[in-house]
Coordinates of C-alpha atoms and ligand atoms in Angstrom, one line a residue:
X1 CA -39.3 -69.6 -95.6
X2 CA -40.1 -71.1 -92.0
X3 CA -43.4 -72.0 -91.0
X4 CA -43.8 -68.5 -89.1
X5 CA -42.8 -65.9 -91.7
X6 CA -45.6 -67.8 -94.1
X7 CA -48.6 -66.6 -91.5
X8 CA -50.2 -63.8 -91.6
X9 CA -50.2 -63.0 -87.4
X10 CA -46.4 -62.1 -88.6
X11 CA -46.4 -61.3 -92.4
X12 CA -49.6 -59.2 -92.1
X13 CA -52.1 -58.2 -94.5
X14 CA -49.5 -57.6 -97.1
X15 CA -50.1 -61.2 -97.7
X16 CA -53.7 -61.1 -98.4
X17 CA -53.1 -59.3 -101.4
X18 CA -51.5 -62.1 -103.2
X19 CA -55.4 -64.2 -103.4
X20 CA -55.4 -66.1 -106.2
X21 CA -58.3 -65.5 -108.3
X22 CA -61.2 -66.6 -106.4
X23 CA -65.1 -67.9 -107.7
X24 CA -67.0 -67.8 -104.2
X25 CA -70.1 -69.9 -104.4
X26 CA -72.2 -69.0 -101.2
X27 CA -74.8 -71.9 -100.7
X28 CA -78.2 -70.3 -99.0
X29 CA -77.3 -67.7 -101.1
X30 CA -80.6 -65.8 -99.9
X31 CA -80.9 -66.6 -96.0
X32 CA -80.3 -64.1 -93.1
X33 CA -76.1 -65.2 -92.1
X34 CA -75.6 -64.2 -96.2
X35 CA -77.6 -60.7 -95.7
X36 CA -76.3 -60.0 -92.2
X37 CA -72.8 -61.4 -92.5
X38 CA -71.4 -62.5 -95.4
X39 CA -72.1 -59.7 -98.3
X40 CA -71.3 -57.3 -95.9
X41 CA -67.8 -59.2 -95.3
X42 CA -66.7 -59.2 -98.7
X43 CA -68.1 -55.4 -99.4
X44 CA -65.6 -54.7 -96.2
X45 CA -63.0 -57.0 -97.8
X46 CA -63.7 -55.1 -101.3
X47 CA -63.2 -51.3 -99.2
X48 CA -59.6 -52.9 -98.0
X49 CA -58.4 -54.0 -101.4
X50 CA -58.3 -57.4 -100.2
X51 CA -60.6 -58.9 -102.8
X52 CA -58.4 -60.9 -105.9
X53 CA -58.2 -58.7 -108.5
X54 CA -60.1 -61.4 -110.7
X55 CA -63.0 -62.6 -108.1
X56 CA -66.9 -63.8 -108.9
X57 CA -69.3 -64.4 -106.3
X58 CA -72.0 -66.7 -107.1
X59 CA -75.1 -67.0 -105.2
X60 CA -76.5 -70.4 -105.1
X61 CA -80.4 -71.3 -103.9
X62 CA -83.4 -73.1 -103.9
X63 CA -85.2 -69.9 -104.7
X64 CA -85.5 -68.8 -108.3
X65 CA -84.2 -65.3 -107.9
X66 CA -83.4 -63.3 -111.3
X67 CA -79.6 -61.5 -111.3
X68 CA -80.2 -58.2 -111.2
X69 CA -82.7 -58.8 -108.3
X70 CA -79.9 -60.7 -106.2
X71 CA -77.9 -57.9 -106.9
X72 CA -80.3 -55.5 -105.8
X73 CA -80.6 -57.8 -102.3
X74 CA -76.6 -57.8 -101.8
X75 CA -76.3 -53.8 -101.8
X76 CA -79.3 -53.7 -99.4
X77 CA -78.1 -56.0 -97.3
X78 CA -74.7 -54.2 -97.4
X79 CA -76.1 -50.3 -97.0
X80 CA -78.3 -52.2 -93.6
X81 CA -75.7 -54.5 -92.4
X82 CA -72.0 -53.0 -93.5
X83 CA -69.8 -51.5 -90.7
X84 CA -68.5 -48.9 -93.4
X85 CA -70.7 -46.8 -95.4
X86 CA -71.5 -47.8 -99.1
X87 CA -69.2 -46.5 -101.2
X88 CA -70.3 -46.9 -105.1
X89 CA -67.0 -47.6 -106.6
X90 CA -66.2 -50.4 -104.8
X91 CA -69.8 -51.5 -104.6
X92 CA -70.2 -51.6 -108.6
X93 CA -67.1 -53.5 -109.0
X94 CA -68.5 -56.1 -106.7
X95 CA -71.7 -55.8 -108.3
X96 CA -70.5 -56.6 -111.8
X97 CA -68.4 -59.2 -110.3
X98 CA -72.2 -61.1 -109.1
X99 CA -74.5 -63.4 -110.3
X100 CA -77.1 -65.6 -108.9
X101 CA -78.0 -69.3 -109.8
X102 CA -80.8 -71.6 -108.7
X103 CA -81.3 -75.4 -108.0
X104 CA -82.5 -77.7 -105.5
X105 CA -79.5 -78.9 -103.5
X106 CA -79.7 -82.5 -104.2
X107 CA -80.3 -82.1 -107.9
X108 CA -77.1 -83.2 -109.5
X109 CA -77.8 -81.2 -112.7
X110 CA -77.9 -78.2 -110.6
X111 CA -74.1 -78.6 -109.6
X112 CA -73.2 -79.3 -113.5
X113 CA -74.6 -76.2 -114.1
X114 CA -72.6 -74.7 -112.0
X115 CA -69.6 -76.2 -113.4
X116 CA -70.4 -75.2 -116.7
X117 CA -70.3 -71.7 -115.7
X118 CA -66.9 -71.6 -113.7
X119 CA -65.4 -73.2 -117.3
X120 CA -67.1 -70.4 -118.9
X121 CA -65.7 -67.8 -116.4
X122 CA -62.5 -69.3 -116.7
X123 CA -62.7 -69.0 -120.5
X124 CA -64.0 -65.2 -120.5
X125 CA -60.7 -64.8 -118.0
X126 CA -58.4 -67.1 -119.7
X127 CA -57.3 -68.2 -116.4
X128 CA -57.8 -70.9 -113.6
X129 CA -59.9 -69.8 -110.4
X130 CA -59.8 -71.2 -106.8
X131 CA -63.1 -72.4 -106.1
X132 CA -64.3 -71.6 -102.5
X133 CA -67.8 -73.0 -101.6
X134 CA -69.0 -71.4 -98.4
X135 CA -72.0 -73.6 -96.9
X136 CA -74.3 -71.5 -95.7
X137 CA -77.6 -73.6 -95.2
X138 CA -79.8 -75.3 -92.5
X139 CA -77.9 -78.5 -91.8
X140 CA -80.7 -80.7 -93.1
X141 CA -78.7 -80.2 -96.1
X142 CA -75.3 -80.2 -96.0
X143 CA -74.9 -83.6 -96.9
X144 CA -76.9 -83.6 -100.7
X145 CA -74.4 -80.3 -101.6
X146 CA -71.1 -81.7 -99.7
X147 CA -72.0 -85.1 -101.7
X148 CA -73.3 -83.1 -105.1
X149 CA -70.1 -81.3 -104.8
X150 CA -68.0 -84.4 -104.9
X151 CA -69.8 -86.5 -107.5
X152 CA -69.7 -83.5 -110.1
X153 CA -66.2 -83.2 -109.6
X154 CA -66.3 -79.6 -108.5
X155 CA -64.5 -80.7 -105.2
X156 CA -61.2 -81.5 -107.6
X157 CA -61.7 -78.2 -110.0
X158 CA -58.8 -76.9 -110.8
X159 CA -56.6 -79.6 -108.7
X160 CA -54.0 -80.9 -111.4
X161 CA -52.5 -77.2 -111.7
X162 CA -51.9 -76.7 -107.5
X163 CA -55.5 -75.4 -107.2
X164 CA -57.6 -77.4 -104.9
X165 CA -61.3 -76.2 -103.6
X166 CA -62.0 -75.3 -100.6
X167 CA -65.2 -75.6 -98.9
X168 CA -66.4 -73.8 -95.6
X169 CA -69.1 -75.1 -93.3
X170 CA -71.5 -73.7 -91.0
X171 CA -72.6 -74.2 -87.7
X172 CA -73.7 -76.1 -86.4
X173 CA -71.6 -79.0 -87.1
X174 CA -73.7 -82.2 -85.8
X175 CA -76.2 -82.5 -83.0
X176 CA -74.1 -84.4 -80.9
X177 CA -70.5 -86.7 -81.5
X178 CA -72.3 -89.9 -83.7
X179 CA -73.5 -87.0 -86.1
X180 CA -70.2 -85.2 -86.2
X181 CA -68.2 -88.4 -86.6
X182 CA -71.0 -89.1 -89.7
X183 CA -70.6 -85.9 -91.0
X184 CA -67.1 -85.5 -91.2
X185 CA -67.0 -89.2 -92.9
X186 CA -69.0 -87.3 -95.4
X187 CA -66.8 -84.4 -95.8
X188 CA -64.2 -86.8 -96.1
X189 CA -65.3 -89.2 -99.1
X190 CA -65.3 -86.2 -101.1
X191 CA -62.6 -83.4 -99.6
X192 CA -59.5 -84.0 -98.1
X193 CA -59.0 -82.1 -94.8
X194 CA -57.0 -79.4 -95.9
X195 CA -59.6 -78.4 -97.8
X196 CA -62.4 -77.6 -95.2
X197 CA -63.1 -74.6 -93.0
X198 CA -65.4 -75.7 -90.6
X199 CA -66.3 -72.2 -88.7
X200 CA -66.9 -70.8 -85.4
X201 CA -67.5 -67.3 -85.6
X202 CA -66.1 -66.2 -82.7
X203 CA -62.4 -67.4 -83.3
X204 CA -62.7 -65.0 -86.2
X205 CA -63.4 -61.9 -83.3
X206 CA -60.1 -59.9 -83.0
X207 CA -60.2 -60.2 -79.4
X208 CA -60.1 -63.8 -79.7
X209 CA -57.1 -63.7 -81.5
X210 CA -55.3 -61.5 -79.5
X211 CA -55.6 -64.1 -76.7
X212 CA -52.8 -65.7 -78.4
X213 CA -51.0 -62.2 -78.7
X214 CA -51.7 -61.4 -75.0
X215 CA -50.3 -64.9 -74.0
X216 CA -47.2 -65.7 -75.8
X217 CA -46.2 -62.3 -77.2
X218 CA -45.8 -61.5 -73.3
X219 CA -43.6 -63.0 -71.2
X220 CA -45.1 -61.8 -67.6
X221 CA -48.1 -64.4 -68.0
X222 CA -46.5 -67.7 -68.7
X223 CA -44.7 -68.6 -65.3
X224 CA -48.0 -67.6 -63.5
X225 CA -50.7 -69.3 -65.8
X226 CA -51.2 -73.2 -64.2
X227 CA -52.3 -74.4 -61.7
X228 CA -49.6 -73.0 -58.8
X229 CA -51.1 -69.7 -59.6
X230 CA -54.7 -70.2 -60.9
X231 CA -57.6 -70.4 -58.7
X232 CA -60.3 -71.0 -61.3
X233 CA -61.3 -69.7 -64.9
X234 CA -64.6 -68.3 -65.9
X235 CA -65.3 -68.2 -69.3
X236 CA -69.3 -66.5 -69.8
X237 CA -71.0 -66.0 -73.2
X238 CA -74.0 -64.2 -72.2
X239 CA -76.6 -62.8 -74.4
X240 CA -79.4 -60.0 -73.4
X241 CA -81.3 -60.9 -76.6
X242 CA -84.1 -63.8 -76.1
X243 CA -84.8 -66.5 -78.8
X244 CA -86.5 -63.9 -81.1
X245 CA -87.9 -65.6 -84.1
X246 CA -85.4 -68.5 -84.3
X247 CA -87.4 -70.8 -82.3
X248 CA -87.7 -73.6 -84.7
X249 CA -83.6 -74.1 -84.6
X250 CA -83.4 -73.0 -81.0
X251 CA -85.5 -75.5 -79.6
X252 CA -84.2 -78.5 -81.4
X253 CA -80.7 -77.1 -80.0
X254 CA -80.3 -75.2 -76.8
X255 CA -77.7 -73.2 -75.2
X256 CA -75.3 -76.0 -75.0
X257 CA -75.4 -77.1 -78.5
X258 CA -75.9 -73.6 -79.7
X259 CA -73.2 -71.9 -77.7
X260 CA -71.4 -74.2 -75.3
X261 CA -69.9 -76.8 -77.4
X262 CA -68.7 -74.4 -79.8
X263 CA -67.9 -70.8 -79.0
X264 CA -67.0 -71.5 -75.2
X265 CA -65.4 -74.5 -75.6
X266 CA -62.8 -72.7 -78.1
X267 CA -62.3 -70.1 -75.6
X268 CA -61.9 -72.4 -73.1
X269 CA -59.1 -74.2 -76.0
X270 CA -57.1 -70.9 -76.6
X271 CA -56.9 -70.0 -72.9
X272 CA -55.9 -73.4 -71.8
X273 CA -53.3 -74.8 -74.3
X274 CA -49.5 -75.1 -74.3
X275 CA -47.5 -72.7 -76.0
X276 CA -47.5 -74.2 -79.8
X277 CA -44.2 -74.8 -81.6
X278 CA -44.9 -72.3 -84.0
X279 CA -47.9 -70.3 -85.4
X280 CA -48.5 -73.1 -88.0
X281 CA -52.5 -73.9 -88.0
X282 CA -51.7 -77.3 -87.2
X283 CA -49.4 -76.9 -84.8
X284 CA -51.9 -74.6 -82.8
X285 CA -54.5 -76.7 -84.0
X286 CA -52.5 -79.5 -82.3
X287 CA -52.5 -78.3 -78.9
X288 CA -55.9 -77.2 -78.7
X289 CA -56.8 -80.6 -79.5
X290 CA -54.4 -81.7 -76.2
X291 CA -56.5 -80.0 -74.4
X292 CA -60.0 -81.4 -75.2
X293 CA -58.6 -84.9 -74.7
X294 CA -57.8 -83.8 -70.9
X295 CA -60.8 -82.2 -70.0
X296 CA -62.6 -85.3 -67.6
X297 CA -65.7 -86.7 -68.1
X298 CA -68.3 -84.6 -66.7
X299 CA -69.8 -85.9 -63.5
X300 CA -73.5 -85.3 -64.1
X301 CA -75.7 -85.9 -60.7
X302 CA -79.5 -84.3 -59.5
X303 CA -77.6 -82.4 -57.2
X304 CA -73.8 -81.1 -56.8
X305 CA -73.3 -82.3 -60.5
X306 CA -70.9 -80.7 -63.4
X307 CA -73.7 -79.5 -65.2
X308 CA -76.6 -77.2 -64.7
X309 CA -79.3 -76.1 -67.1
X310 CA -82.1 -73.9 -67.0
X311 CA -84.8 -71.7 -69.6
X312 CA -85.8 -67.8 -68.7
X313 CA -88.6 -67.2 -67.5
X314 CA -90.4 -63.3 -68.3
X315 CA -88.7 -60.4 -66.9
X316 CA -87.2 -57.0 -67.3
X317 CA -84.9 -56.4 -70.0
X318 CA -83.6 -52.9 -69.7
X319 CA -86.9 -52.1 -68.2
X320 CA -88.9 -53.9 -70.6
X321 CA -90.9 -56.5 -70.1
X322 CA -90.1 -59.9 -71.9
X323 CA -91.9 -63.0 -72.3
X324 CA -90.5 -66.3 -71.1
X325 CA -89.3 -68.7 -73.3
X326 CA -92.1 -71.1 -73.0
X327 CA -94.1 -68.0 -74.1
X328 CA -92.0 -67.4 -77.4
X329 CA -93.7 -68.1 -80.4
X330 CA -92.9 -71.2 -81.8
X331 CA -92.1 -72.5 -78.8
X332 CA -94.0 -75.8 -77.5
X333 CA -95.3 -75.5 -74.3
X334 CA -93.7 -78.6 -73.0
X335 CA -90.1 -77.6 -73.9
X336 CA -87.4 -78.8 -72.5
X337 CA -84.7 -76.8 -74.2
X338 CA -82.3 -75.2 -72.1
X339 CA -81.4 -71.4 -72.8
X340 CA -79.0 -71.2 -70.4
X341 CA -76.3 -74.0 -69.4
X342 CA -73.1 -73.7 -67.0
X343 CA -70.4 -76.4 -66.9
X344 CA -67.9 -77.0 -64.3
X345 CA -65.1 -78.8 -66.1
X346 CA -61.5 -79.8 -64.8
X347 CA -57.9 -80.2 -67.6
X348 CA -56.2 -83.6 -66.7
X349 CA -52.8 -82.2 -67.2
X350 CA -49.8 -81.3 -65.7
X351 CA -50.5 -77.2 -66.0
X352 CA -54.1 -77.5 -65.2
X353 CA -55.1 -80.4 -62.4
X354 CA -57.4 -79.4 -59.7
X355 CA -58.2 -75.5 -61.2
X356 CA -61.8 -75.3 -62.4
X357 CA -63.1 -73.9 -65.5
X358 CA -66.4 -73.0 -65.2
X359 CA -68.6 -72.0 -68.7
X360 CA -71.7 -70.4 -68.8
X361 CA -73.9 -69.2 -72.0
X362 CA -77.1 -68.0 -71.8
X363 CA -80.0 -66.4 -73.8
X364 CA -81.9 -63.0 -71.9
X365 CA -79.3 -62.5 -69.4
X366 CA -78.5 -59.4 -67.5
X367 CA -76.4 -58.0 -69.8
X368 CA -74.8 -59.1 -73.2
X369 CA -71.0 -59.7 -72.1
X370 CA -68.4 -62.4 -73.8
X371 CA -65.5 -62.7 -71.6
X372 CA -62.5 -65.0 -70.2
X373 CA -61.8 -64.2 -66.8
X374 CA -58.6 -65.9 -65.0
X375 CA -59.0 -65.6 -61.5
X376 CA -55.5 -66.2 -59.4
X377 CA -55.2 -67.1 -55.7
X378 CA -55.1 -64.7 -52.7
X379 CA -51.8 -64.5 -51.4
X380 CA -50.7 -65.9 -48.5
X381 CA -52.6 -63.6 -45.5
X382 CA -49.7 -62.7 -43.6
X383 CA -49.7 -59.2 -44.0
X384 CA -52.8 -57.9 -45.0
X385 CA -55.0 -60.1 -43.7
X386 CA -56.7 -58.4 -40.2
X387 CA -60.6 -58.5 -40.4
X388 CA -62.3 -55.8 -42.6
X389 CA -59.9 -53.2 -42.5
X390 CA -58.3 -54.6 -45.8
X391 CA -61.0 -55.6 -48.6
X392 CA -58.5 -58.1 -50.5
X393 CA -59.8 -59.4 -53.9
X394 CA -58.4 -62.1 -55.8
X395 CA -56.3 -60.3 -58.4
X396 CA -58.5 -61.2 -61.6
X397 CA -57.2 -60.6 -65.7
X398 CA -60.4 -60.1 -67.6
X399 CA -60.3 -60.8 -71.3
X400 CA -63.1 -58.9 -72.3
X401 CA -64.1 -60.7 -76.0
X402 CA -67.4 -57.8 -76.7
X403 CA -68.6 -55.4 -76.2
X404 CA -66.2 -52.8 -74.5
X405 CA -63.4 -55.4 -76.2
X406 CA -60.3 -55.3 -73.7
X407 CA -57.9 -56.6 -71.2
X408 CA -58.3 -55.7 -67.5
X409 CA -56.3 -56.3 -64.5
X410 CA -57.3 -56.3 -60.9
X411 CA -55.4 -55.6 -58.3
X412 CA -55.5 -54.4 -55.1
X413 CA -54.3 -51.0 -53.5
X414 CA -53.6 -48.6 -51.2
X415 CA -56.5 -46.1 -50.4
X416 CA -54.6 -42.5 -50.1
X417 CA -54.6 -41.7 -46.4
X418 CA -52.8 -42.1 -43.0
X419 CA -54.4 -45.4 -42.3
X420 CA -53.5 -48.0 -44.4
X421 CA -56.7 -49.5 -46.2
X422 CA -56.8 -51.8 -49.6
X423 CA -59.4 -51.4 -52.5
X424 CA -59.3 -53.3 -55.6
X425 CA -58.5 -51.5 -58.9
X426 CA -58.6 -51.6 -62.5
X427 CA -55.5 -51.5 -64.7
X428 CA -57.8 -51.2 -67.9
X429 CA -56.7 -51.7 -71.7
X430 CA -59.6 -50.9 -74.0
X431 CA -59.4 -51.3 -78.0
X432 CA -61.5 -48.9 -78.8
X433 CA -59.4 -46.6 -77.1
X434 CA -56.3 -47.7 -78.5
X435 CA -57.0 -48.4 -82.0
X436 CA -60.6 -46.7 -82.8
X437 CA -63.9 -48.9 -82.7
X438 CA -64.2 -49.7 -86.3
X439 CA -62.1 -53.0 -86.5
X440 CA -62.8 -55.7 -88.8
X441 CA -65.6 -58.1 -88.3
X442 CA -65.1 -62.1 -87.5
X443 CA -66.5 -63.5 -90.9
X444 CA -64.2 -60.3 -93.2
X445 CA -61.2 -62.2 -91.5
X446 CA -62.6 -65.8 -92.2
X447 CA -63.4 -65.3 -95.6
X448 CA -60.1 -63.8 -96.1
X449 CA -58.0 -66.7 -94.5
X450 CA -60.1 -68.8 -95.8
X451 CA -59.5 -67.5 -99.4
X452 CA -56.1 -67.8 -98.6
X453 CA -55.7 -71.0 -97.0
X454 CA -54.8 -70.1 -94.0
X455 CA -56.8 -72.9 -91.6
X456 CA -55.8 -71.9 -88.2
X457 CA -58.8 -69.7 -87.2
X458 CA -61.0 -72.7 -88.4
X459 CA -62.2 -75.8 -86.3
X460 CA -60.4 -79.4 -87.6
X461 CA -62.2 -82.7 -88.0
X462 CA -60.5 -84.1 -84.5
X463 CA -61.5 -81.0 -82.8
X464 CA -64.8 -80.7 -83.4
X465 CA -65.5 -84.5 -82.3
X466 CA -63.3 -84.0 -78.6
X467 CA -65.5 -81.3 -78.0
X468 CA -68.8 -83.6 -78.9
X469 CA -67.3 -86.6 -76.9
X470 CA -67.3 -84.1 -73.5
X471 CA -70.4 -82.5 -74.5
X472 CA -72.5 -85.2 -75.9
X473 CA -72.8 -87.5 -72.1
X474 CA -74.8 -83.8 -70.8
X475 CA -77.3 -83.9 -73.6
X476 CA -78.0 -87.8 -73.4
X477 CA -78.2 -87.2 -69.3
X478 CA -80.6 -84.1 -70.1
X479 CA -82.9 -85.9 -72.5
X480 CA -83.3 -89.0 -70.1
X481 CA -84.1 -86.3 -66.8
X482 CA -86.9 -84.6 -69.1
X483 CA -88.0 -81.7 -67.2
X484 CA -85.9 -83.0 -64.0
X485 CA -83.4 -81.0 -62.9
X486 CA -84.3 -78.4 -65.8
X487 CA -84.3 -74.9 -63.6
X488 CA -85.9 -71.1 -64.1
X489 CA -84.5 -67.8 -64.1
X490 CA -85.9 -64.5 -64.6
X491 CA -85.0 -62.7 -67.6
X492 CA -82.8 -60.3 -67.1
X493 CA -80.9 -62.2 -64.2
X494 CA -77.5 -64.0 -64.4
X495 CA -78.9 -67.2 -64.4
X496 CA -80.4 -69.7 -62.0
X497 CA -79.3 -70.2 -58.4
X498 CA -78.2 -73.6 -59.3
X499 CA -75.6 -71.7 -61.3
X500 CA -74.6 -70.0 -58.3
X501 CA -74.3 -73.5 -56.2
X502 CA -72.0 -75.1 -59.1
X503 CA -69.1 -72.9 -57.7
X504 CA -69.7 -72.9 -54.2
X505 CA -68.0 -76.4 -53.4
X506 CA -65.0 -75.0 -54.6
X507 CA -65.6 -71.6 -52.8
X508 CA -65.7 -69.9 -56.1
X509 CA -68.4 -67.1 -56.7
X510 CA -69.2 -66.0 -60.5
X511 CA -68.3 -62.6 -61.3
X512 CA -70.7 -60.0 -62.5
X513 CA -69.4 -58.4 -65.2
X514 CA -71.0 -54.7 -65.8
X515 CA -72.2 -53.9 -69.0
Ligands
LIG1 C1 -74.5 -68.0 -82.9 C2 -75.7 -68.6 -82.1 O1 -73.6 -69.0 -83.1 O2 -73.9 -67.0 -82.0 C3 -76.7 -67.5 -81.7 O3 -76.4 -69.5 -83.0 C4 -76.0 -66.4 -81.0 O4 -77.8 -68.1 -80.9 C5 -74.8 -65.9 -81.7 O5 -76.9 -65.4 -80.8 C6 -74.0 -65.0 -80.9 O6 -73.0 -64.4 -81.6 P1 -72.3 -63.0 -81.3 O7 -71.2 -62.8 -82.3 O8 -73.4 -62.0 -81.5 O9 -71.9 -63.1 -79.9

């Protein structure tokens, strides 16, 4: 079978079915990503008839929690957080399929525990399981479970007979590269790399995916997509929500730890790549990496720099007003932490020189919009070109990641009438249209592939420390300017003038997308 009939873009679903009988251990078994995301995932997964036909799901925490109260907690979260209402056939067969079990993460005899009661499943099944450990816990402590995992020898459960664990981790991955590098030397003494998921949510968004779809599953994009054709990319991330009650995290990270130098940077990856050799995760894997090796260093200057930064100040949301973020609770007064961060950065390769992608993310912007937006050059102004009477727009493809998720082109046109006048229009593809809203969340897909083994939607050791090495140079520069440099906006803006001044050397103007 070639490399391309074996993934699932091209065998489908179908493939899915075939999961080998799974014991899911969720570390942080009783925090919010497990209620919000994860239970509801595999209820979702369980509705689809995706689930192994022999699968346990094992809660792991610090808290003592008794079984049939962890049970009671997964159907609530599901009923609250599910995109499908509960249905109680499926839910009772997950249900009976769940069991809880508490220790402190770096107690060794907490892990042997847990090994004793995958042999014991195993024996009640007469049957091997995959193991898949999904680590779902403040990063403080990823390095007592990755390490627990390894020394009790449930890293190689199962190995001998073809079956080797897998092991997914959370965001964020590090602080900056030194921590990455460390961490992945941890993940390393005890895993081998084809057996970690390291996750970004958003590359589990079908939209996301279908960037791959809308570029090399059509042939009119190709010849135009470089730098010949390309005036700039904009790749925003914006958020209308503020900080909310995350502050402890959010001020230790900031916008371009929390958003930047993971979910925008593999946005940036998938739009800007070469056309892999095949839909092999490592050979897309591959080329994303290319890419991250040619972005340039950033060049990072009080004024007219690469990289601008900036916290919300309060202001309308929706008409309502919001506090700043120095006002947030939890929030020291002195903070420095950025909740809104734009890059300009430029590819060092032969499709991309000279075009600039610009990245924003932010935290209480004007409206919550994810989208890549490939701007082309005006053509050449022989024709069209006299004064007002023609209002000629760059034509612009919008890859609209959520809400709304679609594909929009912009072109221009000829207003009906004797006089010839242009207008830009919209050539507009919308999902939701198309296929009905109710598509498949990122982390049902994730879980699935990971289950599967099917890495490609997953971040690789490399990857994760190219994007550190462009990112990390901002946050050391940012640390050592304090409060220098560190802008306002109002809530409810786009962002700081600053913002605005980042793409004016280059003529460029950020869009506005509407809500
Ligand atoms: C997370 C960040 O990774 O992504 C959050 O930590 C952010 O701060 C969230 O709110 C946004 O995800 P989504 O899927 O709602 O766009």
């Amino acid at each position: 079978m070639s490399e391309n009939a074996r993934h699932p873009f091209l065998s489908g679903l179908s493939k899915h079915r075939g999961a080998h009988p799974t014991v899911l251990v969720i570390f942080g078994a009783s925090g919010d990503l497990t209620k919000r995301k994860l239970i509801p995932a595999l209820y979702n997964l369980g509705v689809d008839n995706l689930l192994p036909s022999d699968f346990k799901f094992i809660g792991f925490g610090r808290k003592p929690i008794p079984n049939d109260e962890f049970r009671s907690f997964a159907k609530e979260s599901t009923s609250n957080f599910s995109r499908r209402k509960l249905n109680s056939d499926v839910w009772n067969r997950i249900e009976s399929n769940t069991e809880y079990l508490s220790g402190n993460y770096d107690d060794l005899e907490a892990y042997r525990k847990l090994h004793d009661r995958i042999h014991e499943i195993e024996k009640e099944h007469d049957r091997q399981f995959q193991l898949l450990f999904y680590i779902s816990t403040p990063p403080s402590v990823f390095e007592p479970i990755i390490t627990n995992l390894g020394v009790s020898k449930l890293s190689r459960h199962g190995q001998s007979s073809g079956l080797k664990p897998k092991v997914v981790i959370e965001k964020p991955f590090g602080k900056d590269l030194e921590s990455a590098r460390e961490l992945n030397q941890i993940i390393r003494n005890q895993f081998d790399e084809d057996q970690v998921y390291r996750i970004d949510h958003y590359l589990g968004k079908e939209t996301v995916q279908d960037l791959l779809v809308q570029r090399f599953a059509n042939s009119i994009f190709e010849p135009i997509w470089n730098r010949e054709y390309v005036k700039c990319v904009q790749i925003t991330v914006a958020e209308q929500l503020g900080v909310g009650t995350r502050a402890g995290y959010y001020d230790q990270s900031g916008a371009l730890r929390d958003m930047i130098q993971n979910h925008t940077m593999q946005l940036l990856s998938l739009t800007a790549m070469e056309p892999p050799v095949s839909l092999a995760p490592e050979s897309i894997r591959d080329e994303k990496v290319k890419v991250l090796k040619a972005i340039q260093p950033l060049e990072l200057r009080r004024d007219a720099g690469d990289a601008v930064r900036a916290h919300y100040r309060e202001g309308l949301i929706e008409g309502e007003r919001v506090p700043g973020y120095k006002e947030e609770d939890n929030v020291p007064p002195g903070s420095t932490t950025e909740t809104y961060a734009a890059l300009r950065l430029f590819i060092n390769n032969w499709r991309w020189k000279g075009v600039p992608f610009y990245l924003r993310s932010g935290k209480r912007m004007a409206h919550r919009v994810s989208e890549i937006a490939i701007q082309f050059k005006r053509p050449p102004g022989i024709l069209f070109s006299e004064g007002n009477r023609f209002d000629l727009s760059h034509n612009v493809m919008v890859i609209r990641v959520q809400p709304d998720e679609g594909v929009t082109l912009l072109l221009n046109s000829k207003i009906p009438g004797l006089e010839t006048r242009t207008q830009p229009v919209k050539m507009h593809f919308n999902y939701s249209t198309t296929y009905g809203s109710n598509t498949p969340e990122a982390y049902e897909r994730l879980i699935l592939d990971a289950m599967v083994g099917d890495s490609t939607l997953f971040i690789r050791g490399d990857e994760t420390e190219e994007s550190w090495r462009i990112i990390t140079p901002v946050l050391d520069y940012w640390k050592e300017s304090r409060n220098q440099g560190l802008e306002t906006y109002s809530a409810g803006s786009w962002g700081p003038l600053a913002a605005e001044r980042l793409l004016w050397d280059l003529k460029d103007e950020w869009r506005r997308p509407s809500a």
